[in-house]
Amino acid sequence: MDNSIFTGNRYETWKFEILSLINGELVHNGYITKYVEDANISIDFTRDIIGVARFKIDDSVNLNYLSDRIKIYYVLSGYEFPLGVYMLLSPLQHFKIASVDRNIQAYDQLKALEDDKLTTSLTYDAGVVIVDKIKDILDNVGSWVRYNIEPSTATLQMPVSYIMGRSKLFVINSLLNMINYYPLWVSGNGVFRAIPWSATKNITWGFKEDNLNLYEPDVLRNIDYSKAYNRVVIIANQFVADTEPLYKVWTMEDEGIESHPFSYTNIGRYVTEVFYSEAASQEYVDLRAKREIRKMLEINESLDYPHAFVTSRENDGLPYQGDHYLFKNTELNIYETYKIIRQDWSLNVGQSVYSKIRRVTNP
């Protein structure tokens, strides 16, 4: 893909595709672009169900609100970037003088996993491969499910149980957390994804001050140390009989970031956060400690700003878990790496994407 398509004059459009459930599969059932009067989407990685959409659609469109999906595309210079597959809920009929439309609330397909609850208690024995069990759960949701879970040979160190009534999304994210994966999300093409957490930041775009003008000057910077900590304690398997608990204590100094304003080196005291967790092994407890210290760096500073649509992926317009931007602003004295936390789109030509990003580390 030629990234210059994002930096010049734009001819942009949107497409809205209907996917219908036929013989257990989601298949193309036409486009309704000309009937969509308004739409917006919100992607927020702090939510269990990450993607939310709203549509205002002419009432003449024949939709099965129980099983149809709407797939959104951003179209630019011959490229079509998918922006998610959304389940339809709560259609509100709106009567006007000459027409009738519907305001529709929609969610990404994580909603199917949140709605699907365990009907009996569930126990996994020690030694099972965790990723295999996650795939089993997804396979049992429905034949329409597509997933791409990055492989791992990590196994459970001891049995783990989930009570009846827990959602399958809760179980999957709990298992992913044991092996230091990001929570499950859904790609722009409607594929369930999971990848390991990494200390190496995946920078997908650099917003810099130049003549490209990809972001607007309306930047809100927020700095907040109210939830900051500089030492973590990870405790796993504390209540398992005849088993020594796994634990790890890790500080900013251990991580090599003693220059941070909130480090023990700079404030002269520890502020400790304790995490109780299931874990596959001591190796994963150690990595979890590093991850939680690094996550603290995301707490204290965030930016909110509008910018043009950009992506580094030819076949996907949505951000992934762990994606970052490099951001430079001379007036705010900023040249930092930020993690993408939230993005909001108004799906109208000429509208900006509004992003919330949190500072992670210097570039």
PDB file of C-alpha atoms in Angstrom, residues 73-269:
ATOM      1  CA  TYR A  73     -15.805   0.233   4.766  1.00  0.00           C
ATOM      2  CA  TYR A  74     -13.855   3.464   4.427  1.00  0.00           C
ATOM      3  CA  VAL A  75     -13.023   3.894   0.733  1.00  0.00           C
ATOM      4  CA  LEU A  76     -10.041   5.989  -0.377  1.00  0.00           C
ATOM      5  CA  SER A  77      -8.155   6.036  -3.696  1.00  0.00           C
ATOM      6  CA  GLY A  78      -9.333   2.592  -4.714  1.00  0.00           C
ATOM      7  CA  TYR A  79      -8.612   1.004  -1.317  1.00  0.00           C
ATOM      8  CA  GLU A  80     -11.401  -0.333   0.886  1.00  0.00           C
ATOM      9  CA  PHE A  81     -10.560  -0.382   4.592  1.00  0.00           C
ATOM     10  CA  PRO A  82     -13.014  -2.454   6.671  1.00  0.00           C
ATOM     11  CA  LEU A  83     -14.084  -0.820   9.934  1.00  0.00           C
ATOM     12  CA  GLY A  84     -15.863  -3.684  11.635  1.00  0.00           C
ATOM     13  CA  VAL A  85     -18.808  -6.073  11.495  1.00  0.00           C
ATOM     14  CA  TYR A  86     -21.646  -5.027  13.801  1.00  0.00           C
ATOM     15  CA  MET A  87     -24.550  -6.894  15.378  1.00  0.00           C
ATOM     16  CA  LEU A  88     -27.840  -4.967  15.282  1.00  0.00           C
ATOM     17  CA  LEU A  89     -29.838  -4.196  18.401  1.00  0.00           C
ATOM     18  CA  SER A  90     -32.568  -1.840  19.559  1.00  0.00           C
ATOM     19  CA  PRO A  91     -34.023  -0.440  16.322  1.00  0.00           C
ATOM     20  CA  LEU A  92     -35.965   2.746  17.129  1.00  0.00           C
ATOM     21  CA  GLN A  93     -38.471   3.740  14.443  1.00  0.00           C
ATOM     22  CA  HIS A  94     -38.573   7.471  13.634  1.00  0.00           C
ATOM     23  CA  PHE A  95     -41.454   8.994  11.653  1.00  0.00           C
ATOM     24  CA  LYS A  96     -40.839  12.148   9.609  1.00  0.00           C
ATOM     25  CA  ILE A  97     -43.118  14.106   7.278  1.00  0.00           C
ATOM     26  CA  ALA A  98     -42.202  12.220   4.113  1.00  0.00           C
ATOM     27  CA  SER A  99     -40.325   9.164   5.312  1.00  0.00           C
ATOM     28  CA  VAL A 100     -39.576   6.760   8.116  1.00  0.00           C
ATOM     29  CA  ASP A 101     -36.124   5.783   9.342  1.00  0.00           C
ATOM     30  CA  ARG A 102     -34.657   3.662  12.107  1.00  0.00           C
ATOM     31  CA  ASN A 103     -31.991   4.527  14.645  1.00  0.00           C
ATOM     32  CA  ILE A 104     -30.079   1.337  15.329  1.00  0.00           C
ATOM     33  CA  GLN A 105     -27.654   0.587  18.161  1.00  0.00           C
ATOM     34  CA  ALA A 106     -25.029  -2.001  17.233  1.00  0.00           C
ATOM     35  CA  TYR A 107     -22.018  -3.767  18.753  1.00  0.00           C
ATOM     36  CA  ASP A 108     -19.038  -5.646  17.420  1.00  0.00           C
ATOM     37  CA  GLN A 109     -19.142  -9.431  17.576  1.00  0.00           C
ATOM     38  CA  LEU A 110     -17.670  -9.584  21.071  1.00  0.00           C
ATOM     39  CA  LYS A 111     -21.319  -9.067  22.029  1.00  0.00           C
ATOM     40  CA  ALA A 112     -22.025 -12.657  20.957  1.00  0.00           C
ATOM     41  CA  LEU A 113     -19.412 -13.932  23.435  1.00  0.00           C
ATOM     42  CA  GLU A 114     -20.702 -11.675  26.202  1.00  0.00           C
ATOM     43  CA  ASP A 115     -24.262 -12.929  25.662  1.00  0.00           C
ATOM     44  CA  ASP A 116     -23.216 -16.602  25.571  1.00  0.00           C
ATOM     45  CA  LYS A 117     -23.025 -17.712  29.217  1.00  0.00           C
ATOM     46  CA  LEU A 118     -21.763 -20.957  30.740  1.00  0.00           C
ATOM     47  CA  THR A 119     -24.703 -23.237  31.530  1.00  0.00           C
ATOM     48  CA  THR A 120     -22.578 -25.446  33.813  1.00  0.00           C
ATOM     49  CA  SER A 121     -19.377 -24.864  35.731  1.00  0.00           C
ATOM     50  CA  LEU A 122     -16.230 -25.257  33.650  1.00  0.00           C
ATOM     51  CA  THR A 123     -12.910 -26.748  34.820  1.00  0.00           C
ATOM     52  CA  TYR A 124      -9.636 -27.095  32.942  1.00  0.00           C
ATOM     53  CA  ASP A 125      -7.028 -29.530  34.223  1.00  0.00           C
ATOM     54  CA  ALA A 126      -3.378 -28.717  34.765  1.00  0.00           C
ATOM     55  CA  GLY A 127      -1.281 -29.298  31.675  1.00  0.00           C
ATOM     56  CA  VAL A 128      -3.814 -28.253  29.022  1.00  0.00           C
ATOM     57  CA  VAL A 129      -2.619 -25.871  26.317  1.00  0.00           C
ATOM     58  CA  ILE A 130      -4.386 -22.582  27.055  1.00  0.00           C
ATOM     59  CA  VAL A 131      -4.683 -21.328  23.461  1.00  0.00           C
ATOM     60  CA  ASP A 132      -6.259 -24.653  22.443  1.00  0.00           C
ATOM     61  CA  LYS A 133      -8.991 -24.176  25.052  1.00  0.00           C
ATOM     62  CA  ILE A 134      -9.666 -20.655  23.823  1.00  0.00           C
ATOM     63  CA  LYS A 135     -10.100 -21.981  20.292  1.00  0.00           C
ATOM     64  CA  ASP A 136     -12.476 -24.664  21.590  1.00  0.00           C
ATOM     65  CA  ILE A 137     -14.672 -21.978  23.173  1.00  0.00           C
ATOM     66  CA  LEU A 138     -14.779 -19.972  19.946  1.00  0.00           C
ATOM     67  CA  ASP A 139     -15.548 -23.061  17.870  1.00  0.00           C
ATOM     68  CA  ASN A 140     -18.552 -23.778  20.094  1.00  0.00           C
ATOM     69  CA  VAL A 141     -20.044 -20.279  19.712  1.00  0.00           C
ATOM     70  CA  GLY A 142     -21.120 -20.840  16.117  1.00  0.00           C
ATOM     71  CA  SER A 143     -19.939 -21.952  12.706  1.00  0.00           C
ATOM     72  CA  TRP A 144     -19.917 -18.301  11.568  1.00  0.00           C
ATOM     73  CA  VAL A 145     -17.048 -17.470  13.944  1.00  0.00           C
ATOM     74  CA  ARG A 146     -13.638 -16.734  12.400  1.00  0.00           C
ATOM     75  CA  TYR A 147     -10.566 -16.252  14.582  1.00  0.00           C
ATOM     76  CA  ASN A 148      -6.818 -15.740  14.475  1.00  0.00           C
ATOM     77  CA  ILE A 149      -5.223 -16.468  17.858  1.00  0.00           C
ATOM     78  CA  GLU A 150      -1.441 -16.212  17.859  1.00  0.00           C
ATOM     79  CA  PRO A 151      -0.010 -19.646  18.767  1.00  0.00           C
ATOM     80  CA  SER A 152       1.398 -20.427  22.210  1.00  0.00           C
ATOM     81  CA  THR A 153       2.423 -23.700  23.850  1.00  0.00           C
ATOM     82  CA  ALA A 154       1.852 -22.352  27.380  1.00  0.00           C
ATOM     83  CA  THR A 155      -0.067 -24.744  29.632  1.00  0.00           C
ATOM     84  CA  LEU A 156      -1.993 -24.409  32.870  1.00  0.00           C
ATOM     85  CA  GLN A 157       0.201 -25.039  35.877  1.00  0.00           C
ATOM     86  CA  MET A 158      -2.809 -26.163  37.924  1.00  0.00           C
ATOM     87  CA  PRO A 159      -6.563 -26.611  37.457  1.00  0.00           C
ATOM     88  CA  VAL A 160      -8.762 -23.554  36.953  1.00  0.00           C
ATOM     89  CA  SER A 161     -12.551 -23.358  37.256  1.00  0.00           C
ATOM     90  CA  TYR A 162     -15.277 -20.948  36.143  1.00  0.00           C
ATOM     91  CA  ILE A 163     -18.708 -20.823  37.710  1.00  0.00           C
ATOM     92  CA  MET A 164     -21.968 -21.260  35.847  1.00  0.00           C
ATOM     93  CA  GLY A 165     -23.226 -17.965  34.415  1.00  0.00           C
ATOM     94  CA  ARG A 166     -19.841 -16.530  33.441  1.00  0.00           C
ATOM     95  CA  SER A 167     -19.752 -15.221  29.895  1.00  0.00           C
ATOM     96  CA  LYS A 168     -17.521 -16.901  27.350  1.00  0.00           C
ATOM     97  CA  LEU A 169     -15.856 -13.527  26.776  1.00  0.00           C
ATOM     98  CA  PHE A 170     -14.901 -13.416  30.469  1.00  0.00           C
ATOM     99  CA  VAL A 171     -13.448 -16.928  30.328  1.00  0.00           C
ATOM    100  CA  ILE A 172     -11.436 -16.221  27.180  1.00  0.00           C
ATOM    101  CA  ASN A 173      -9.994 -12.964  28.509  1.00  0.00           C
ATOM    102  CA  SER A 174      -9.161 -14.638  31.815  1.00  0.00           C
ATOM    103  CA  LEU A 175      -7.240 -17.377  29.986  1.00  0.00           C
ATOM    104  CA  LEU A 176      -5.493 -14.816  27.763  1.00  0.00           C
ATOM    105  CA  ASN A 177      -4.409 -12.856  30.823  1.00  0.00           C
ATOM    106  CA  MET A 178      -2.725 -15.968  32.252  1.00  0.00           C
ATOM    107  CA  ILE A 179      -0.325 -16.023  29.290  1.00  0.00           C
ATOM    108  CA  ASN A 180       0.108 -12.223  29.060  1.00  0.00           C
ATOM    109  CA  TYR A 181      -1.948 -11.746  25.905  1.00  0.00           C
ATOM    110  CA  TYR A 182      -3.972  -8.636  25.215  1.00  0.00           C
ATOM    111  CA  PRO A 183      -7.750  -9.079  25.673  1.00  0.00           C
ATOM    112  CA  LEU A 184      -9.682 -10.447  22.725  1.00  0.00           C
ATOM    113  CA  TRP A 185     -10.786  -7.978  20.053  1.00  0.00           C
ATOM    114  CA  VAL A 186     -12.431  -8.121  16.625  1.00  0.00           C
ATOM    115  CA  SER A 187     -10.700  -6.928  13.453  1.00  0.00           C
ATOM    116  CA  GLY A 188     -12.257  -4.718  10.788  1.00  0.00           C
ATOM    117  CA  ASN A 189     -13.139  -7.901   8.881  1.00  0.00           C
ATOM    118  CA  GLY A 190     -14.970  -9.416  11.848  1.00  0.00           C
ATOM    119  CA  VAL A 191     -12.204 -11.858  12.825  1.00  0.00           C
ATOM    120  CA  PHE A 192     -11.585 -12.506  16.539  1.00  0.00           C
ATOM    121  CA  ARG A 193      -7.934 -11.702  17.320  1.00  0.00           C
ATOM    122  CA  ALA A 194      -5.533 -12.232  20.223  1.00  0.00           C
ATOM    123  CA  ILE A 195      -1.801 -11.500  20.416  1.00  0.00           C
ATOM    124  CA  PRO A 196       0.829 -11.511  23.194  1.00  0.00           C
ATOM    125  CA  TRP A 197       1.675  -8.347  25.065  1.00  0.00           C
ATOM    126  CA  SER A 198       5.096  -7.021  24.083  1.00  0.00           C
ATOM    127  CA  ALA A 199       7.404  -4.386  25.557  1.00  0.00           C
ATOM    128  CA  THR A 200       8.266  -3.453  21.944  1.00  0.00           C
ATOM    129  CA  LYS A 201       5.789  -0.837  20.814  1.00  0.00           C
ATOM    130  CA  ASN A 202       4.015  -1.352  17.500  1.00  0.00           C
ATOM    131  CA  ILE A 203       4.076   2.174  16.052  1.00  0.00           C
ATOM    132  CA  THR A 204       1.577   2.281  13.192  1.00  0.00           C
ATOM    133  CA  TRP A 205       1.787   5.983  12.344  1.00  0.00           C
ATOM    134  CA  GLY A 206       3.794   9.100  13.166  1.00  0.00           C
ATOM    135  CA  PHE A 207       1.919  12.393  13.592  1.00  0.00           C
ATOM    136  CA  LYS A 208       4.527  15.110  13.149  1.00  0.00           C
ATOM    137  CA  GLU A 209       4.348  18.824  12.522  1.00  0.00           C
ATOM    138  CA  ASP A 210       4.901  19.283   8.803  1.00  0.00           C
ATOM    139  CA  ASN A 211       3.078  20.386   5.699  1.00  0.00           C
ATOM    140  CA  LEU A 212       0.941  17.225   5.596  1.00  0.00           C
ATOM    141  CA  ASN A 213      -1.484  18.590   8.223  1.00  0.00           C
ATOM    142  CA  LEU A 214      -2.789  15.166   9.219  1.00  0.00           C
ATOM    143  CA  TYR A 215      -3.875  16.315  12.650  1.00  0.00           C
ATOM    144  CA  GLU A 216      -5.690  19.460  13.697  1.00  0.00           C
ATOM    145  CA  PRO A 217      -4.235  21.932  16.223  1.00  0.00           C
ATOM    146  CA  ASP A 218      -7.041  21.261  18.734  1.00  0.00           C
ATOM    147  CA  VAL A 219      -5.065  18.970  21.076  1.00  0.00           C
ATOM    148  CA  LEU A 220      -6.128  18.348  24.689  1.00  0.00           C
ATOM    149  CA  ARG A 221      -3.351  17.159  27.007  1.00  0.00           C
ATOM    150  CA  ASN A 222      -4.293  15.615  30.348  1.00  0.00           C
ATOM    151  CA  ILE A 223      -1.781  14.725  33.091  1.00  0.00           C
ATOM    152  CA  ASP A 224      -3.015  12.754  36.115  1.00  0.00           C
ATOM    153  CA  TYR A 225      -0.963  10.961  38.784  1.00  0.00           C
ATOM    154  CA  SER A 226      -3.936  10.065  41.013  1.00  0.00           C
ATOM    155  CA  LYS A 227      -3.815   6.385  40.033  1.00  0.00           C
ATOM    156  CA  ALA A 228      -0.061   6.083  39.624  1.00  0.00           C
ATOM    157  CA  TYR A 229       2.128   3.450  41.272  1.00  0.00           C
ATOM    158  CA  ASN A 230       5.853   2.669  41.126  1.00  0.00           C
ATOM    159  CA  ARG A 231       5.972  -0.909  42.420  1.00  0.00           C
ATOM    160  CA  VAL A 232       3.860  -3.958  41.601  1.00  0.00           C
ATOM    161  CA  VAL A 233       3.391  -7.277  43.349  1.00  0.00           C
ATOM    162  CA  ILE A 234       1.985 -10.166  41.321  1.00  0.00           C
ATOM    163  CA  ILE A 235       0.623 -13.079  43.361  1.00  0.00           C
ATOM    164  CA  ALA A 236      -0.639 -16.240  41.675  1.00  0.00           C
ATOM    165  CA  ASN A 237      -2.015 -19.531  43.013  1.00  0.00           C
ATOM    166  CA  GLN A 238      -2.077 -18.178  46.564  1.00  0.00           C
ATOM    167  CA  PHE A 239      -5.001 -20.329  47.698  1.00  0.00           C
ATOM    168  CA  VAL A 240      -4.132 -23.624  46.015  1.00  0.00           C
ATOM    169  CA  ALA A 241      -3.518 -26.371  48.595  1.00  0.00           C
ATOM    170  CA  ASP A 242      -0.005 -27.849  48.858  1.00  0.00           C
ATOM    171  CA  THR A 243       1.316 -25.381  46.288  1.00  0.00           C
ATOM    172  CA  GLU A 244       3.782 -22.559  46.798  1.00  0.00           C
ATOM    173  CA  PRO A 245       2.338 -19.337  45.393  1.00  0.00           C
ATOM    174  CA  LEU A 246       4.052 -17.753  42.433  1.00  0.00           C
ATOM    175  CA  TYR A 247       4.916 -14.112  42.990  1.00  0.00           C
ATOM    176  CA  LYS A 248       7.010 -11.276  41.659  1.00  0.00           C
ATOM    177  CA  VAL A 249       7.887  -7.836  43.012  1.00  0.00           C
ATOM    178  CA  TRP A 250       8.942  -5.304  40.362  1.00  0.00           C
ATOM    179  CA  THR A 251       9.731  -1.600  40.531  1.00  0.00           C
ATOM    180  CA  MET A 252      10.355   1.191  38.070  1.00  0.00           C
ATOM    181  CA  GLU A 253      14.026   0.927  38.987  1.00  0.00           C
ATOM    182  CA  ASP A 254      13.995  -2.784  38.131  1.00  0.00           C
ATOM    183  CA  GLU A 255      12.506  -1.881  34.758  1.00  0.00           C
ATOM    184  CA  GLY A 256      15.181   0.754  34.134  1.00  0.00           C
ATOM    185  CA  ILE A 257      12.804   3.716  34.193  1.00  0.00           C
ATOM    186  CA  GLU A 258      14.011   5.396  37.392  1.00  0.00           C
ATOM    187  CA  SER A 259      13.975   8.732  35.533  1.00  0.00           C
ATOM    188  CA  HIS A 260      10.145   8.681  35.551  1.00  0.00           C
ATOM    189  CA  PRO A 261       8.751  11.503  37.751  1.00  0.00           C
ATOM    190  CA  PHE A 262       6.842   8.996  39.911  1.00  0.00           C
ATOM    191  CA  SER A 263       9.701   6.540  40.497  1.00  0.00           C
ATOM    192  CA  TYR A 264      11.018   5.781  43.994  1.00  0.00           C
ATOM    193  CA  THR A 265      14.221   7.524  42.963  1.00  0.00           C
ATOM    194  CA  ASN A 266      12.329  10.775  42.448  1.00  0.00           C
ATOM    195  CA  ILE A 267       9.595  10.725  45.118  1.00  0.00           C
ATOM    196  CA  GLY A 268      11.425   8.777  47.854  1.00  0.00           C
ATOM    197  CA  ARG A 269       8.604   6.332  48.636  1.00  0.00           C
TER     198      ARG A 269
END
